[in-house]
Coordinates of C-alpha atoms in Angstrom, one line a residue:
X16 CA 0.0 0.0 0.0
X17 CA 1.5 3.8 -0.5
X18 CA 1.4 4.0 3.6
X19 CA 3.7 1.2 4.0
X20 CA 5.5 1.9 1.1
X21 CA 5.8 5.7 2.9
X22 CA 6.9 3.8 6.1
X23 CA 9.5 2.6 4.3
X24 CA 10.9 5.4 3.1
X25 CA 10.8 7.2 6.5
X26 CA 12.1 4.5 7.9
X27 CA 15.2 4.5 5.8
X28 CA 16.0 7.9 6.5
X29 CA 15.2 7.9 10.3
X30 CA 18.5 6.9 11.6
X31 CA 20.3 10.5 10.9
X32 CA 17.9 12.7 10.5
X33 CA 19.0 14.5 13.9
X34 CA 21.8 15.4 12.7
X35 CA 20.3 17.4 9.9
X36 CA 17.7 20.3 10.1
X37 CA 15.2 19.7 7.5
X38 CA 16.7 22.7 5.6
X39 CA 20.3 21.0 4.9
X40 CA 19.0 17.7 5.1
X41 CA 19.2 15.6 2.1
X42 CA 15.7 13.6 1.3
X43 CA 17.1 10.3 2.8
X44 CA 21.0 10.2 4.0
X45 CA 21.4 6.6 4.3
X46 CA 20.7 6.4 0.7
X47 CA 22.7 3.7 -1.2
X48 CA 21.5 1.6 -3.9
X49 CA 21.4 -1.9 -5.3
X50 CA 21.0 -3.0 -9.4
X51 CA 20.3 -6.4 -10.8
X52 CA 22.9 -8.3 -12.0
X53 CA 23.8 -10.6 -13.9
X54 CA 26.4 -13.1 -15.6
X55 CA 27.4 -15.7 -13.1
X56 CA 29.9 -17.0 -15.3
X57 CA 32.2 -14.0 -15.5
X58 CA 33.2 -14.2 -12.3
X59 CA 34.3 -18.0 -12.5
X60 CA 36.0 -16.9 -15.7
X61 CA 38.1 -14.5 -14.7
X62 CA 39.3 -16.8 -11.3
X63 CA 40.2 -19.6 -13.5
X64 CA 42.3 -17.8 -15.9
X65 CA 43.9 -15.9 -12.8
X66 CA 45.0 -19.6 -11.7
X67 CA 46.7 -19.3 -14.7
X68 CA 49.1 -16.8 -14.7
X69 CA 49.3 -16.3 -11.2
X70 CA 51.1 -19.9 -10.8
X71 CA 54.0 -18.1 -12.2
X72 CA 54.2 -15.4 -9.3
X73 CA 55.4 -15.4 -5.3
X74 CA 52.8 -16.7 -3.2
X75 CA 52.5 -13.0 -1.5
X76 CA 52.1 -11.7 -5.1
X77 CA 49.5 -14.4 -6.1
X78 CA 47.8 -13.6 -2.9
X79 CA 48.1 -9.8 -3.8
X80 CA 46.9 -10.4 -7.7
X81 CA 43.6 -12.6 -6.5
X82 CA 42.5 -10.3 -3.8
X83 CA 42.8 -7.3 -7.0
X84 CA 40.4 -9.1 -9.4
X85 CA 37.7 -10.4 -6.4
X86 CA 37.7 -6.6 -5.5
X87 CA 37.5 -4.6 -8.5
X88 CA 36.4 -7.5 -11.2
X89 CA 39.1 -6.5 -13.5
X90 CA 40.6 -9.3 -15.4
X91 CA 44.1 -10.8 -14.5
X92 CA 45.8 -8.1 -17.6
X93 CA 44.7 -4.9 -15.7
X94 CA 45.2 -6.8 -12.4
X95 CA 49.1 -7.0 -13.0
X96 CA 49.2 -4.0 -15.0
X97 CA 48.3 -1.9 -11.9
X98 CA 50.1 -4.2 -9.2
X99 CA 53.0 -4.0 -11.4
X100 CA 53.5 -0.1 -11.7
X101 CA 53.0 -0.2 -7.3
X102 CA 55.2 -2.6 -6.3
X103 CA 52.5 -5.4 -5.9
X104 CA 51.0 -3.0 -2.8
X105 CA 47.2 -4.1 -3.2
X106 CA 46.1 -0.5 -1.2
X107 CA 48.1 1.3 -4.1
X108 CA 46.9 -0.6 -6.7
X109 CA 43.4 -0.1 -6.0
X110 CA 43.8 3.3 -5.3
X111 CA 45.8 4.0 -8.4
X112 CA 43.0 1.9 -10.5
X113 CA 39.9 3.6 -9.5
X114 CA 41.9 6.9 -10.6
X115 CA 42.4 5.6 -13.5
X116 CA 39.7 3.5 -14.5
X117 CA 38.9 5.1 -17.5
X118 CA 42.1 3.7 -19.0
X119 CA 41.9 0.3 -17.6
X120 CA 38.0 -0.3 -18.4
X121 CA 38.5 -0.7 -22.5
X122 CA 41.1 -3.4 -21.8
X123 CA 38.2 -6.0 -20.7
X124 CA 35.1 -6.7 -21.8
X125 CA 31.6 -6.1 -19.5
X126 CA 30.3 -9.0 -20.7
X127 CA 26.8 -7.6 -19.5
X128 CA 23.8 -7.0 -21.9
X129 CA 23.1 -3.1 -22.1
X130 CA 19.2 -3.6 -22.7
X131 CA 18.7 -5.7 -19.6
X132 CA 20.7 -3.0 -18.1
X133 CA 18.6 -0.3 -19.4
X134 CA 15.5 -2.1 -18.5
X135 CA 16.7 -2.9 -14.9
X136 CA 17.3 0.9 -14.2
X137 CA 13.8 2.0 -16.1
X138 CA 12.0 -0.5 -13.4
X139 CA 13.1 1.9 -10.4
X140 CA 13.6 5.2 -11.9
X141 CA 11.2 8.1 -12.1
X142 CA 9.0 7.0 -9.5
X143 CA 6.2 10.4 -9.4
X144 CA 7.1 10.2 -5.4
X145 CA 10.6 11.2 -5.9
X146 CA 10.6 13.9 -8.4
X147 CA 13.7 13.0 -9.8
X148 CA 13.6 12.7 -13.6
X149 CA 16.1 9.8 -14.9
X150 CA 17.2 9.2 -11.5
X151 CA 16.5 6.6 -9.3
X152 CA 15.6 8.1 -5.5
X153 CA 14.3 6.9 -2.6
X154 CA 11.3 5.2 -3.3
X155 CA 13.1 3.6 -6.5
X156 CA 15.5 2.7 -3.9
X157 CA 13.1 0.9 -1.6
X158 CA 12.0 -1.4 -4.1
X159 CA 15.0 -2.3 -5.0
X160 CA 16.3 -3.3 -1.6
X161 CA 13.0 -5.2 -1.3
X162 CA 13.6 -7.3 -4.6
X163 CA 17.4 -7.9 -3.4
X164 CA 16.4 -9.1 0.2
X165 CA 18.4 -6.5 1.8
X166 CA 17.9 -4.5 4.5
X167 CA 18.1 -0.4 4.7
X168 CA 21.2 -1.2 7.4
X169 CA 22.8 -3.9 5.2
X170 CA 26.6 -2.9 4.5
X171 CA 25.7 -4.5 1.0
X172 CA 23.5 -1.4 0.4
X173 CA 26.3 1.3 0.8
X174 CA 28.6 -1.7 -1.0
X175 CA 26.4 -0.8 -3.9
X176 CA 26.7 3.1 -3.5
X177 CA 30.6 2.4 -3.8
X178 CA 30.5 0.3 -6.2
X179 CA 28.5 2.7 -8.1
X180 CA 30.3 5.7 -7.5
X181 CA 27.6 7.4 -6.1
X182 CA 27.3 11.1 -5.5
X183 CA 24.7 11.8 -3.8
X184 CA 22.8 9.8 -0.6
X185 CA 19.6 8.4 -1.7
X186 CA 19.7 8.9 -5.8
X187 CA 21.5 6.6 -8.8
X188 CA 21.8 8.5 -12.1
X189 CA 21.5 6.5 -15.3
X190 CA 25.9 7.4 -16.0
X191 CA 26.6 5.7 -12.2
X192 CA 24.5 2.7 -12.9
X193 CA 25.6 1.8 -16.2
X194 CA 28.9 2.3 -15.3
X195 CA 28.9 0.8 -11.9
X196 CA 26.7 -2.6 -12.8
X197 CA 29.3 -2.7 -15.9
X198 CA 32.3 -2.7 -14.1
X199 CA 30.6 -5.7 -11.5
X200 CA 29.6 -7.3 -14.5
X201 CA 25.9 -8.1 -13.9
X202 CA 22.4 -7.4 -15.4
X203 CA 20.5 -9.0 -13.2
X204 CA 19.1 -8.7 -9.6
X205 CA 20.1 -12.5 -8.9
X206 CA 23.7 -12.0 -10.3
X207 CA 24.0 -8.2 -8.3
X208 CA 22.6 -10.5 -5.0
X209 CA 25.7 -13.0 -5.6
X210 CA 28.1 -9.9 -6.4
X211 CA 27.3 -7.8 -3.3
X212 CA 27.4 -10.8 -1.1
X213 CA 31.1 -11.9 -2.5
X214 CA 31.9 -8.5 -2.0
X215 CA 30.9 -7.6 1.6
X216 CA 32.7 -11.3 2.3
X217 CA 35.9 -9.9 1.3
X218 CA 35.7 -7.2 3.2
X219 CA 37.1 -8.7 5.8
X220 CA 40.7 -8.2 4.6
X221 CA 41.3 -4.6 5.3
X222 CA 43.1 -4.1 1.9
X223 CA 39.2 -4.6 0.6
X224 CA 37.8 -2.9 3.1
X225 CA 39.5 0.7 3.1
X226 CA 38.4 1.9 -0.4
X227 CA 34.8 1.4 0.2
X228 CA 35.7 3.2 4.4
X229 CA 37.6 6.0 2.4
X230 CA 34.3 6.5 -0.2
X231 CA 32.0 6.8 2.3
X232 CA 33.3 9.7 4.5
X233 CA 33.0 11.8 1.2
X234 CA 29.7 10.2 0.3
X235 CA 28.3 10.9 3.6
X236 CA 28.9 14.5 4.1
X237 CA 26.3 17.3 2.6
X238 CA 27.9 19.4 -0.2
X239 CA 30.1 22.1 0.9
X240 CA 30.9 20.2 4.7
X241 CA 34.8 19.9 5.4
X242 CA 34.1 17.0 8.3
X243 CA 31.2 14.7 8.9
X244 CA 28.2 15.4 11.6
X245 CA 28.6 13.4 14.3
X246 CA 25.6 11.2 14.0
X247 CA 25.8 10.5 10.3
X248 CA 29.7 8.7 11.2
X249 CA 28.4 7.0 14.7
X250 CA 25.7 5.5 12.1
X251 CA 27.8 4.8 9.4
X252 CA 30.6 3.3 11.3
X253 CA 28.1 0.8 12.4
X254 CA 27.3 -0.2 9.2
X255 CA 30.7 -0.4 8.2
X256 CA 32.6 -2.3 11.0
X257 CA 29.5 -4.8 11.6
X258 CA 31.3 -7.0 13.7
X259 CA 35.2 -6.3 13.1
X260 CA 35.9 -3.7 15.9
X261 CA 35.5 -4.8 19.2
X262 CA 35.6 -1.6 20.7
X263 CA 32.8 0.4 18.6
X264 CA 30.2 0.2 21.3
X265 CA 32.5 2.0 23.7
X266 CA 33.7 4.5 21.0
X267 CA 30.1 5.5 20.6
X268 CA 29.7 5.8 24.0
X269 CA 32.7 7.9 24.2
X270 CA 31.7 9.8 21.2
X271 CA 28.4 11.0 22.4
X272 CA 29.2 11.6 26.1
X273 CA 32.9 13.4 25.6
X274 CA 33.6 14.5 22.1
X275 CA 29.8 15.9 20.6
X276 CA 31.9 17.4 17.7
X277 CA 32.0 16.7 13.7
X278 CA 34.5 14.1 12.7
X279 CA 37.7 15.2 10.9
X280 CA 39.0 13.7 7.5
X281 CA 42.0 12.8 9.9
X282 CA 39.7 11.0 12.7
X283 CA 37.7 8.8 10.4
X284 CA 41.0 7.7 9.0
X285 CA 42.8 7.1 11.8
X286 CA 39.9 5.1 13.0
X287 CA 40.3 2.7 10.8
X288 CA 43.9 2.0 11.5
X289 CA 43.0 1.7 15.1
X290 CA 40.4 -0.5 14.5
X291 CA 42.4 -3.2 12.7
X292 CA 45.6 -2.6 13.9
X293 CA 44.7 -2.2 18.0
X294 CA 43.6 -4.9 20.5
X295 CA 40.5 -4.8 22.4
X296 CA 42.2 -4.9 25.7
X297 CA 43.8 -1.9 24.4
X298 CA 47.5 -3.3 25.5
X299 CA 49.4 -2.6 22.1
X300 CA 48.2 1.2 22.1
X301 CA 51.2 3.0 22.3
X302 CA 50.3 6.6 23.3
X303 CA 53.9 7.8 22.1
X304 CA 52.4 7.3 18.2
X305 CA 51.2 9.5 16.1
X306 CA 47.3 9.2 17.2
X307 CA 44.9 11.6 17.0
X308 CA 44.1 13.6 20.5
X309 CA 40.3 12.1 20.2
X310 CA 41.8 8.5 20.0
X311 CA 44.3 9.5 23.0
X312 CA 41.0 10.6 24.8
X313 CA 39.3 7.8 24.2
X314 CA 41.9 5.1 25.4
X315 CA 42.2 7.3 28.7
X316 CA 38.2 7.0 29.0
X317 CA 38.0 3.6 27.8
X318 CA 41.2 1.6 30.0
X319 CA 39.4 1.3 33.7
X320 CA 35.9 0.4 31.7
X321 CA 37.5 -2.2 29.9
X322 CA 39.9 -3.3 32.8
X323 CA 36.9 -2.8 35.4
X324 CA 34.8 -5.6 32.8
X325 CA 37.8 -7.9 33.4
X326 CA 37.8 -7.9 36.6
X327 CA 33.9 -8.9 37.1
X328 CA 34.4 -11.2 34.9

């Protein structure tokens, strides 16, 4: 019904909207979005002819070459090519790809169907409740979580956002999906399912991980903003880390109660090398490094809570 598909809607946006005054507040701000994919084959291709040529390379290099083609879905060719130029450091490579990937994207073929493309993006754009002409928006967005079996929480759904390119929270122009579903190879909502789910998987080597935590400080923040409200990181930390930092529940804690400012550029990085570098008993922190004063703060505040936990338990 329009209610529920209202609900919806409001519901999706709910989780930041205090940190926004309706007047600077996009429509929705957790907006991400998913397309149907397609081509299950491709995938299995472009592993087995990796087998190939990697056999030839170190074991840290073939390790460094397979992790590039699961992330980014180039072939093996543009794989090397950008590993190559780096030194084989998979953060560089990636980095220096998606700068790039105008140059790299006519050396392999999509193997996707445009049409089906097309006709994927036509079923969710332009719905009259989001007054956005050739766009998808909210709405369009809504029912396309519902048809992928995703949640508006799911770290797929901001997955898809980066995968896309997205600019702007809550809206997929016709350029970022054609684009973005032709670089994953898929042109279907089955074959996108199976591509988000590989991806979000491999996220849990922080090589894979830190592109799609870099995008989504700059994706998050309203046009014009140096640093990130508050709110909007706390929520989209959560989504990001899931279950991989120990310590978040206590950094939001710590972040409402003592710090109550915008997050830095500096911060939201750092953050991610604390959180997959540091322990959660916090006893290879070394206070002498080059941390951030909010992450000095927040070990100070943190050490007797976690050390008081120990000791009742």
């Amino acid at each position: 019904s329009s209610s529920s598909d209202d609900d919806l809607v409001s519901a999706y946006s709910h989780q930041l909207t205090l940190a926004h005054p309706p007047s600077k507040r996009p429509s929705c701000r957790l907006g991400v979005c998913v397309a149907e994919s397609g081509v299950g084959t491709e995938r299995s291709d472009a592993l087995s002819h990796t087998k190939g040529m990697s056999a030839r390379l170190p074991p840290a290099h073939r390790s460094a070459l397979k992790s590039f083609v699961n992330l980014t879905q180039t072939n093996e060719k543009v794989a090397l090519a950008c590993l190559q130029r780096v030194g084989f450091n998979i953060e560089a490579a990636i980095e220096h790809y998606y700068q790039n990937q105008g140059h790299y994207v006519e050396q392999q073929p999509t193997g996707v169907d445009d049409s089906r493309v097309k006709k994927l993006f036509d079923r969710y754009a332009n719905n009259p409740k989001d007054k956005l002409p050739d766009k998808i928006g909210p709405n369009g967005i809504m029912k396309l979580l519902a048809d992928l079996g995703l949640d508006a929480e799911d770290r797929k759904v901001l997955v898809l956002a980066y995968k896309l390119n997205a600019e702007v929270q809550c809206e997929f122009s016709w350029p970022e999906w054609k684009k973005g579903l032709a670089d994953m190879r898929v042109d279907s909502v089955d074959s996108l399912r199976l591509r988000l789910n590989e991806i979000d998987d491999g996220l849990r080597e922080s090589a894979q991980f830190k592109p799609l935590y870099n995008f989504t400080f700059t994706y998050g923040k309203n046009a014009g903003q140096r640093n990130l409200d508050l709110q909007v990181a706390l929520a989209y930390w959560k989504i990001l880390f899931k279950d991989q930092f120990a310590l978040f529940p206590l950094w939001e804690e710590f972040m409402n109660a003592e710090h109550t400012k915008a997050v830095t550029k500096d911060t939201w990085n750092l953050l991610f090398d604390f959180a997959f570098s540091i322990r959660p008993d916090l006893s290879n922190y070394d206070e002498e490094s080059a941390w951030p004063v909010v992450l000095d703060n927040f070990v100070t505040w943190a050490r007797p809570r976690i050390n008081g936990e120990a000791m009742q338990s």
